[in-house]
XYZ file of C-alpha atoms in Angstrom:
662
model
C 0.163 -0.440 -0.072
C 1.255 3.689 -1.022
C 1.492 4.935 2.571
C 1.542 8.451 0.892
C -2.013 8.857 0.095
C -4.829 9.702 2.253
C -8.369 9.073 0.763
C -10.984 10.938 1.860
C -14.077 11.082 0.831
C -15.923 14.054 -0.663
C -18.386 14.241 1.874
C -15.795 13.967 5.457
C -17.315 15.689 7.143
C -20.844 15.133 6.600
C -19.907 11.895 7.204
C -18.225 12.184 9.888
C -21.055 13.793 11.597
C -23.095 10.985 10.511
C -20.963 8.509 11.939
C -20.599 10.679 15.730
C -25.142 10.916 15.294
C -25.187 6.643 15.728
C -22.802 6.797 19.713
C -21.418 3.691 19.073
C -17.378 4.649 18.668
C -15.730 3.297 22.199
C -18.826 0.603 23.389
C -18.805 -2.229 25.025
C -19.845 -5.674 22.213
C -22.766 -6.331 21.147
C -24.624 -9.447 20.693
C -26.484 -8.891 17.176
C -22.784 -7.126 15.595
C -20.669 -10.408 17.023
C -23.522 -13.151 15.693
C -23.258 -10.777 12.331
C -19.785 -10.980 12.213
C -19.495 -15.104 13.403
C -22.489 -15.343 10.035
C -19.765 -13.048 7.371
C -17.076 -15.724 9.185
C -19.055 -18.343 8.716
C -20.420 -18.265 4.943
C -17.152 -16.394 3.754
C -15.280 -19.732 5.690
C -12.633 -17.017 6.190
C -10.771 -16.543 9.399
C -10.746 -12.996 9.607
C -13.869 -11.375 10.182
C -15.046 -7.798 11.289
C -17.454 -4.738 11.252
C -15.695 -1.600 11.940
C -16.398 2.083 11.755
C -13.264 4.926 10.288
C -13.901 8.433 12.413
C -10.335 10.847 11.393
C -7.892 9.170 12.762
C -8.309 5.330 13.461
C -10.657 2.152 12.299
C -12.341 0.953 15.431
C -13.489 -2.112 15.431
C -17.098 -3.224 16.822
C -16.614 -7.033 16.667
C -14.318 -8.895 15.157
C -12.844 -12.333 14.760
C -9.094 -13.258 14.459
C -8.487 -9.566 14.313
C -6.893 -8.906 17.954
C -6.711 -5.784 18.921
C -9.904 -3.258 19.274
C -8.739 -0.393 16.332
C -5.416 0.370 13.957
C -4.698 4.013 12.475
C -6.844 4.800 10.002
C -3.575 5.317 7.995
C -2.806 2.091 7.180
C -6.585 0.513 6.850
C -7.287 -1.257 3.945
C -11.160 -0.191 4.744
C -9.780 3.246 4.366
C -10.345 2.789 1.081
C -13.478 0.362 0.899
C -15.499 3.623 2.580
C -14.589 5.613 -0.691
C -16.587 2.991 -2.779
C -20.458 2.235 -3.535
C -20.417 -1.080 -3.827
C -18.294 -4.470 -2.378
C -13.896 -4.132 -2.850
C -13.170 -8.084 -2.957
C -9.372 -8.271 -3.699
C -9.064 -11.469 -4.718
C -4.764 -12.054 -3.936
C -3.796 -8.901 -2.786
C -0.831 -10.065 -4.872
C -1.185 -9.298 -7.399
C -3.019 -5.975 -7.068
C -0.593 -2.579 -7.057
C -1.999 -0.796 -4.373
C -1.932 -4.085 -1.839
C 1.200 -5.416 -3.002
C 3.306 -4.318 -0.640
C 1.424 -3.332 2.020
C 2.941 -4.361 6.015
C -0.060 -6.321 6.491
C 0.413 -8.518 2.910
C 3.697 -8.701 3.523
C 3.592 -9.562 6.826
C 1.609 -8.757 10.175
C -2.627 -10.276 9.936
C -1.198 -11.248 6.046
C -3.660 -10.314 4.663
C -4.115 -12.757 1.044
C -8.030 -12.453 0.311
C -10.122 -9.188 1.034
C -13.488 -8.646 0.585
C -15.105 -5.086 1.900
C -18.457 -4.221 1.713
C -19.291 -0.658 3.384
C -21.715 0.838 5.653
C -23.849 2.761 4.369
C -26.327 4.955 6.684
C -30.366 6.124 5.199
C -28.272 9.618 4.351
C -25.771 8.295 1.983
C -22.890 8.148 4.286
C -20.520 5.295 4.409
C -19.595 5.099 7.883
C -17.038 1.889 8.312
C -17.408 -1.170 7.225
C -18.052 -5.267 6.736
C -15.051 -7.335 5.924
C -13.534 -10.701 5.164
C -10.242 -11.509 5.689
C -8.416 -14.632 4.624
C -4.861 -15.762 4.530
C -5.013 -17.119 1.530
C -6.187 -16.808 -2.182
C -9.860 -16.480 -2.855
C -12.812 -15.668 -4.326
C -16.369 -15.619 -3.047
C -19.332 -16.781 -5.295
C -22.475 -15.000 -6.374
C -24.899 -16.378 -2.951
C -21.778 -14.843 -0.493
C -21.521 -11.321 -2.123
C -25.381 -11.063 -1.785
C -25.242 -12.614 1.727
C -21.904 -9.940 2.992
C -24.251 -6.853 0.896
C -27.487 -8.219 2.890
C -25.723 -8.880 6.806
C -24.502 -4.678 5.983
C -27.435 -3.806 5.049
C -28.695 -5.704 8.780
C -25.631 -4.553 10.278
C -27.438 -0.497 9.644
C -30.701 -1.499 10.195
C -29.490 -2.641 13.897
C -27.756 0.660 13.944
C -30.055 2.529 13.490
C -32.635 0.778 15.703
C -29.925 0.901 18.072
C -30.209 5.606 17.913
C -34.113 4.855 17.808
C -34.090 2.880 20.976
C -30.882 5.538 23.062
C -33.657 8.157 21.232
C -36.894 6.754 23.106
C -34.903 6.011 26.815
C -34.423 9.245 26.394
C -37.887 10.292 25.527
C -39.417 8.628 27.694
C -37.180 9.929 30.941
C -38.165 13.146 30.112
C -41.599 11.638 29.836
C -41.262 10.173 33.308
C -39.419 13.247 35.064
C -42.226 15.309 33.253
C -45.138 12.871 34.561
C -43.547 12.830 38.035
C -43.199 17.406 37.894
C -46.838 17.153 37.070
C -47.769 15.035 40.039
C -45.537 16.695 42.356
C -47.289 20.271 41.399
C -50.858 19.218 40.764
C -50.135 17.292 44.716
C -48.764 20.082 45.784
C -51.533 23.192 44.264
C -54.158 20.111 45.729
C -52.987 20.821 48.975
C -52.650 24.434 48.682
C -56.197 24.686 47.032
C -57.792 22.109 49.111
C -56.459 23.762 52.663
C -58.103 27.189 52.238
C -61.356 26.148 50.509
C -61.385 23.274 53.184
C -61.530 26.343 55.731
C -63.959 28.154 53.987
C -66.157 24.984 53.553
C -65.813 23.994 57.007
C -66.803 27.191 58.522
C -69.850 27.660 56.081
C -71.349 25.098 57.648
C -70.975 26.036 60.940
C -72.177 29.210 59.576
C -75.741 27.625 58.269
C -76.057 25.876 62.112
C -76.376 29.247 64.068
C -79.626 30.923 63.540
C -79.513 33.565 60.482
C -83.091 35.197 58.597
C -83.797 33.928 54.830
C -80.963 36.370 53.003
C -78.489 34.647 55.147
C -79.190 31.023 54.778
C -80.053 32.298 50.419
C -76.058 33.571 50.664
C -74.806 30.138 52.023
C -76.226 28.338 50.574
C -74.487 29.879 47.024
C -71.300 29.725 49.390
C -71.617 26.552 50.338
C -72.826 25.252 46.168
C -69.731 27.017 45.343
C -67.071 25.378 47.162
C -68.535 21.875 46.713
C -68.770 22.841 42.606
C -64.793 24.033 42.898
C -64.179 20.567 44.835
C -65.736 18.480 42.024
C -63.721 20.408 39.295
C -60.466 19.796 41.652
C -61.413 16.515 41.837
C -61.866 15.687 38.139
C -57.810 16.685 37.572
C -56.837 14.794 40.669
C -58.162 12.106 38.742
C -57.057 12.438 35.855
C -53.760 12.834 37.167
C -53.939 9.247 38.482
C -55.207 7.364 35.774
C -52.830 9.070 33.675
C -50.397 7.574 35.862
C -51.573 4.697 35.251
C -51.608 4.967 39.554
C -55.496 4.255 39.929
C -56.526 0.777 39.740
C -59.592 -0.576 39.980
C -60.054 -2.788 43.587
C -62.296 -5.962 44.847
C -63.307 -5.905 47.822
C -67.608 -7.398 48.581
C -69.758 -5.013 48.465
C -73.800 -3.980 48.604
C -74.527 -3.331 45.326
C -78.413 -2.446 46.139
C -77.194 0.138 48.910
C -74.045 1.393 46.534
C -76.711 1.900 43.935
C -79.533 2.936 46.353
C -76.562 5.382 47.887
C -76.488 6.951 44.857
C -80.168 7.095 43.842
C -80.697 9.229 47.468
C -78.103 11.067 47.036
C -78.447 12.776 43.759
C -82.425 12.719 43.637
C -82.288 15.567 45.995
C -80.475 17.927 42.843
C -83.532 16.401 40.126
C -85.540 19.804 38.843
C -89.371 19.806 39.532
C -90.679 18.410 36.622
C -88.382 15.952 35.302
C -89.476 11.824 37.301
C -86.320 10.598 39.119
C -86.218 6.934 38.957
C -84.335 3.930 39.725
C -84.818 0.014 38.544
C -83.322 -3.386 39.824
C -83.768 -6.106 37.770
C -84.809 -9.056 40.865
C -82.578 -11.510 39.521
C -79.123 -8.787 39.910
C -76.770 -10.140 42.911
C -76.967 -8.269 45.868
C -73.553 -8.729 46.961
C -70.374 -8.660 44.133
C -66.587 -8.318 44.556
C -65.981 -5.500 42.622
C -64.814 -1.654 43.586
C -68.564 -0.116 44.621
C -66.038 3.076 45.179
C -65.255 3.759 41.628
C -69.275 2.457 40.004
C -70.880 5.311 42.983
C -68.164 7.692 40.804
C -69.275 6.769 37.132
C -72.526 6.688 38.193
C -72.912 10.121 39.325
C -71.105 11.418 36.604
C -73.334 10.064 34.176
C -76.840 10.798 36.471
C -75.365 13.968 37.622
C -75.373 14.685 33.507
C -78.648 13.381 33.045
C -80.474 15.616 35.530
C -78.283 18.725 34.754
C -79.435 19.010 31.143
C -82.967 16.925 31.297
C -85.287 19.922 32.081
C -88.087 18.171 32.488
C -89.442 14.312 31.433
C -87.433 11.715 33.338
C -84.554 10.079 34.339
C -84.315 6.454 34.166
C -81.318 4.706 36.497
C -81.381 0.038 35.538
C -79.488 -2.189 35.830
C -80.190 -5.398 35.235
C -78.248 -9.413 34.962
C -77.446 -10.033 31.196
C -75.205 -12.870 31.887
C -74.167 -15.681 34.197
C -71.274 -18.132 34.682
C -69.814 -19.677 37.209
C -67.861 -16.863 39.144
C -69.345 -13.420 37.162
C -72.629 -11.438 36.769
C -72.473 -10.081 34.020
C -74.913 -5.772 34.886
C -75.852 -4.163 32.371
C -75.914 -0.399 33.870
C -77.866 2.296 32.039
C -78.293 5.892 32.848
C -81.474 7.258 30.351
C -82.900 10.355 29.966
C -85.418 12.746 28.034
C -83.714 15.657 27.964
C -81.808 17.566 25.051
C -79.964 14.946 23.911
C -75.804 15.595 21.572
C -76.059 15.522 17.598
C -74.953 12.909 16.668
C -71.997 14.362 14.721
C -70.846 14.998 18.455
C -71.275 11.502 19.246
C -67.652 10.253 18.301
C -66.265 13.257 20.624
C -68.038 13.826 23.575
C -65.893 11.523 25.968
C -62.641 14.067 24.773
C -61.861 15.771 27.185
C -62.522 19.953 27.450
C -65.317 18.566 25.010
C -68.672 19.118 25.467
C -71.532 19.060 23.545
C -72.140 21.913 22.516
C -69.651 25.135 22.776
C -72.637 27.580 24.563
C -72.722 24.330 27.381
C -70.005 24.913 30.436
C -71.784 28.798 29.758
C -75.628 27.238 30.635
C -74.357 24.451 33.022
C -71.563 24.727 34.207
C -68.931 21.647 34.334
C -64.783 21.334 33.233
C -66.059 18.415 30.059
C -63.590 16.131 31.995
C -66.438 14.265 33.342
C -67.499 11.635 30.550
C -63.608 10.953 29.536
C -62.668 10.102 33.420
C -66.095 8.220 32.969
C -64.603 6.534 29.341
C -61.610 5.627 31.177
C -63.028 4.237 34.912
C -65.243 1.718 32.850
C -62.493 0.822 30.666
C -60.790 -0.043 33.672
C -62.894 -2.247 34.457
C -62.486 -4.222 31.302
C -65.535 -2.594 30.057
C -67.084 -0.310 26.857
C -69.038 2.811 27.690
C -71.656 2.531 25.111
C -74.185 5.822 24.024
C -77.474 6.622 22.144
C -79.094 9.825 21.611
C -81.118 12.204 19.030
C -81.235 16.004 19.639
C -83.997 17.210 21.082
C -85.008 13.568 22.505
C -82.784 12.495 24.806
C -79.665 10.120 25.456
C -78.978 6.880 26.658
C -75.593 5.729 28.156
C -75.416 2.399 29.224
C -72.170 -0.327 30.099
C -71.888 -3.900 30.783
C -69.293 -4.823 33.632
C -68.482 -7.940 34.927
C -68.734 -8.508 39.104
C -67.003 -11.479 40.819
C -69.353 -13.541 42.532
C -69.107 -13.375 46.910
C -69.290 -15.829 48.431
C -69.920 -13.550 51.473
C -72.961 -13.148 53.919
C -73.148 -9.447 54.518
C -74.429 -9.393 58.719
C -75.658 -5.743 59.806
C -73.431 -4.327 62.343
C -75.445 -1.500 64.927
C -73.804 1.653 64.008
C -72.061 3.687 67.640
C -73.943 6.700 68.421
C -72.745 9.724 70.022
C -73.842 8.867 72.628
C -72.177 5.573 73.102
C -68.928 7.313 72.084
C -68.845 8.640 75.303
C -65.964 11.071 76.127
C -63.174 10.979 74.097
C -59.865 12.719 74.376
C -58.791 13.606 70.632
C -55.524 15.197 70.107
C -54.987 16.811 66.280
C -51.611 17.281 64.493
C -52.124 20.210 62.215
C -49.688 23.875 61.506
C -52.398 25.550 59.496
C -54.284 27.753 61.902
C -57.293 28.441 59.994
C -57.914 24.248 59.957
C -56.792 24.379 63.495
C -59.716 26.782 64.687
C -61.927 24.842 62.440
C -61.405 20.840 63.930
C -61.396 22.952 67.200
C -65.397 23.819 66.281
C -65.836 20.946 64.607
C -65.213 18.916 67.707
C -66.470 20.844 70.196
C -69.591 20.650 67.864
C -69.205 16.626 68.959
C -68.964 17.269 72.299
C -65.010 15.674 72.250
C -61.691 16.931 74.178
C -59.246 18.332 71.701
C -55.414 19.296 72.542
C -53.508 20.686 69.174
C -49.806 20.239 68.058
C -48.732 22.682 65.257
C -46.631 19.823 63.883
C -45.668 15.981 64.366
C -42.834 16.798 67.052
C -45.055 18.449 69.417
C -47.808 16.105 68.553
C -45.329 13.004 70.276
C -44.396 15.137 73.315
C -48.619 16.013 73.615
C -48.966 12.236 73.337
C -45.807 11.106 75.679
C -47.499 13.643 78.588
C -51.410 12.485 78.313
C -53.395 10.127 77.161
C -55.604 10.298 74.206
C -58.156 7.875 72.675
C -57.629 9.001 68.620
C -55.331 10.532 66.936
C -56.469 13.030 63.881
C -53.332 13.286 61.105
C -52.570 16.151 58.537
C -49.650 14.693 56.270
C -47.066 18.319 55.595
C -46.521 19.122 58.282
C -43.002 20.652 59.587
C -40.451 19.172 61.708
C -42.043 15.612 61.471
C -44.834 14.849 58.614
C -47.879 12.685 59.241
C -45.761 9.305 58.306
C -42.908 9.685 59.979
C -45.142 10.778 63.222
C -47.314 8.172 62.714
C -44.143 5.154 62.697
C -42.719 7.176 65.155
C -45.819 5.756 67.001
C -46.279 2.689 65.840
C -42.269 1.161 65.959
C -40.991 3.486 68.607
C -43.543 4.473 70.897
C -45.243 0.510 70.511
C -48.919 2.609 70.438
C -52.079 0.913 68.733
C -53.735 4.002 69.363
C -56.252 5.150 66.408
C -54.948 7.414 63.853
C -57.484 9.443 61.482
C -55.373 10.960 58.638
C -57.218 13.976 57.179
C -55.062 15.804 54.774
C -55.894 17.917 51.423
C -52.550 16.580 49.941
C -55.197 14.347 48.005
C -52.781 12.160 44.790
C -51.956 8.947 43.657
C -52.025 6.495 45.711
C -52.293 9.028 49.130
C -55.655 6.353 51.292
C -53.296 3.472 50.379
C -50.567 4.674 51.325
C -51.361 6.358 54.828
C -53.085 2.833 55.910
C -50.087 1.261 54.194
C -48.142 3.261 57.027
C -49.991 2.117 60.009
C -53.101 4.813 59.939
C -56.879 3.924 60.383
C -58.800 5.856 58.714
C -58.723 8.422 55.761
C -61.114 12.023 55.453
C -60.488 14.332 52.519
C -60.391 17.742 52.718
C -62.207 20.033 52.584
C -64.488 17.356 54.886
C -68.011 17.352 55.332
C -68.593 16.702 59.665
C -70.750 13.854 59.621
C -67.901 11.872 57.339
C -65.430 13.011 59.929
C -68.202 11.857 62.340
C -68.452 8.126 60.970
C -64.807 8.036 60.621
C -64.192 8.723 64.533
C -67.070 6.521 65.115
C -65.508 3.678 62.790
C -62.340 3.643 64.264
C -63.250 3.942 68.531
C -65.393 0.831 67.310
C -64.365 -2.681 68.860
C -63.853 -3.292 65.069
C -61.090 -1.050 64.322
C -58.262 -4.068 63.633
C -59.804 -5.643 61.216
C -61.196 -1.584 59.276
C -57.453 -1.692 57.748
C -56.069 -5.427 56.198
C -52.704 -5.231 56.549
C -50.418 -5.289 53.435
C -47.812 -7.584 53.484
C -44.249 -6.302 51.696
C -42.323 -7.989 49.270
C -39.764 -6.608 48.416
C -37.070 -8.055 50.672
C -38.727 -11.398 49.176
C -38.161 -10.228 45.301
C -34.998 -9.088 45.851
C -33.739 -12.278 47.385
C -35.682 -14.211 45.204
C -33.497 -12.820 41.766
C -36.717 -13.425 39.376
C -37.902 -17.024 40.669
C -41.502 -17.049 41.818
C -40.966 -20.730 43.329
C -38.494 -19.611 45.939
C -41.267 -16.559 47.173
C -44.326 -19.398 46.695
C -41.947 -22.069 49.080
C -41.177 -18.775 51.671
C -44.503 -17.696 51.656
C -45.559 -21.509 52.815
C -42.856 -22.053 55.054
C -44.225 -19.075 57.105
C -48.003 -20.829 56.809
C -46.785 -23.571 57.815
C -43.396 -22.579 60.411
C -44.838 -19.602 61.608
C -48.347 -20.016 63.631
C -46.367 -22.687 65.849
C -43.787 -21.318 66.797
C -46.789 -18.120 68.686
C -48.516 -21.182 70.118
C -44.590 -22.166 71.621
C -44.047 -18.857 72.722
C -46.896 -18.440 74.414
C -46.094 -21.270 75.758
C -42.807 -20.135 76.706
C -44.185 -17.127 78.565
C -46.909 -18.907 80.488
C -44.051 -21.007 82.148
C -42.180 -18.055 83.040
C -39.388 -20.179 80.605
C -37.168 -17.657 79.698
C -34.820 -19.670 77.708
C -37.063 -20.754 76.107
C -38.869 -17.570 75.387
C -35.495 -15.892 74.630
C -34.917 -18.860 71.083
C -38.152 -19.014 70.329
C -38.318 -14.845 69.987
C -35.006 -14.031 67.901
C -35.872 -17.020 65.774
C -39.184 -15.490 64.723
C -37.180 -12.039 64.085
C -35.393 -13.383 60.901
C -38.921 -14.845 59.992
C -40.851 -11.533 59.858
C -37.733 -9.539 58.639
C -38.255 -11.491 55.070
C -41.753 -10.272 55.111
C -40.831 -6.313 56.348
C -42.779 -6.873 59.204
C -41.269 -4.496 61.453
C -43.769 -3.860 63.502
C -44.252 -7.131 65.054
C -40.689 -8.185 65.420
C -40.089 -5.093 67.363
C -43.030 -6.652 69.668
C -40.815 -10.271 70.016
C -37.214 -7.535 70.884
C -39.110 -6.935 74.227
C -40.420 -9.508 74.832
C -36.861 -11.007 74.217
C -35.707 -8.345 76.296
C -37.979 -8.721 78.924
C -37.049 -12.537 78.897
C -33.585 -11.984 78.881
C -34.343 -9.120 82.350
C -36.031 -12.441 83.596
C -39.132 -11.492 84.349
C -42.446 -10.079 81.961
C -44.392 -7.314 82.805
C -48.612 -7.034 81.757
C -47.062 -4.503 78.425
C -44.981 -7.590 77.552
C -47.868 -9.931 77.194
C -50.528 -7.787 76.071
C -47.610 -7.244 73.243
C -47.963 -11.252 72.858
C -51.601 -11.072 72.509
C -51.393 -9.023 70.282
C -48.981 -10.737 68.446
C -51.253 -13.427 67.600
C -53.634 -12.145 66.258
C -51.796 -10.081 64.354
C -49.617 -13.756 62.257
C -53.262 -14.598 62.531
C -54.077 -12.001 59.861
C -50.293 -12.271 57.783
C -51.600 -15.640 57.616
C -54.568 -14.800 56.455
C -53.256 -12.249 53.758
C -50.176 -14.431 52.647
C -52.933 -17.255 51.818
C -54.705 -14.490 49.288
C -51.625 -14.674 47.992
């Protein structure tokens, strides 16, 4: 080779830019390229094959067989000539080639006697590298081999394009994830900032409505209450959209009384029925009473649909009907219909009414109000049930919205439980952890009206201090507070103080998974702000009842077990089976050892059980065992230790139930 010649393509600047666009230089080996190199070696029957790229100064090998180096200077490479061509360069015998016969890699070095190189050409026409087959003996490729090399070269470029697009997609995905996170964070903060003053407005308005007012004042108060509720509906619509878009809104499955849910929706909305409208609820006689599903989301769907029907029907009727249309061994298929004789929807609008911020007429918002989000949320909630919503409508003659949901059958009979009345609650001392002065004042007025005693802590740490000094029956916990927030405070109460005092979350920070997170952290109830007095009272009744421990179902955290399993589901199942089989009997043995004051056995059983509980991240139960183990070390069991033992036994029963369901 004449080293004085330095062949440079006419489009060198563009060629180098195209090469850099792929970000391929100095990357790690990849199977797709190594497989292509092996294929070339096999097809051509050669000991040397490579995929290489040529930048300003070097030939860099992305994949190679028989080369043994990662790069060579550009000026001594055969391929610097190949990228000058538009087709395959084949040299059957380098000894007979004027350009290469004296090349050091022909007379020595790699001892190249045969060379075939195909330029790697990008879709926009730049030769950025080569695909090569090299041998130490003379050779001539047949037509099939030449075609195969050209096909593999195209495959290499396609792989580069795919790799680049995947990198770009990954970057865009991360940008999108950051945007969603930023949006959720913004919505969460805005939700909190809006709900906090709105909580005070609605709360104090409710309190004002309970005082002696004249007719004009009552009318003003009604207007303020309606405006507050409408604003709250808009906020809730926006938050629900955020949950759905982020994929964090899921359909829960719990037994619920379907007939009660439907009658509740009917009773809730019938107060809004115009004077000239007849509002009907028809339930199929064959409809099951108890089903397994998400009563809250069904409620939301129907309230939106019925609310719309009532809003757009000035006379005539609005009819809600539910009918069983199919049944299998495990499911009941129920058709829900909301039909009205209202304004109806123009045919050309039927395909767009489920789009967000869209309403059937431009004048709708001005005349009736609303965000244009309701039907979009309804559609997405129905689809989360694996169902489809249908609409029939004629302008001026009314509309019908319908959908079919498959509900699991419930092997469950509802037992009527007598709710506690305010009188049954007696004297209750409540601690409120809340940093907002308006909310403190509002809560005090409401709690005073209930006839309960209230102390206020302006942050979580102050709340802990008060709990250590006084006896309380209940804690109302705000989530966003300085020093210690609601979650940190709850964890301290549960894990460090080992207290089972009922805790109700009261928060304006209502976004994705907030309620579930509250329950998972050890809280017993959840009341979103702005709250209604009756809702708060019912929450207090619920957590103060004897069945408080059954209100929240224990969540099993399998994250540590998942990590240890390294993707092996059989290992996880085996560990769950061992827990179910061994731990309850160990609890019984521990109880018996405590009863016999057998301190050595207590220490042994408690210590062994802690490792089992740690695997399932049951920290609160591990803390119980630590207390029992410490007292066994001291040689005397206090009343607290025996209470912890009873609590541990009950909790293990619940854990086993949850694991069996898994």
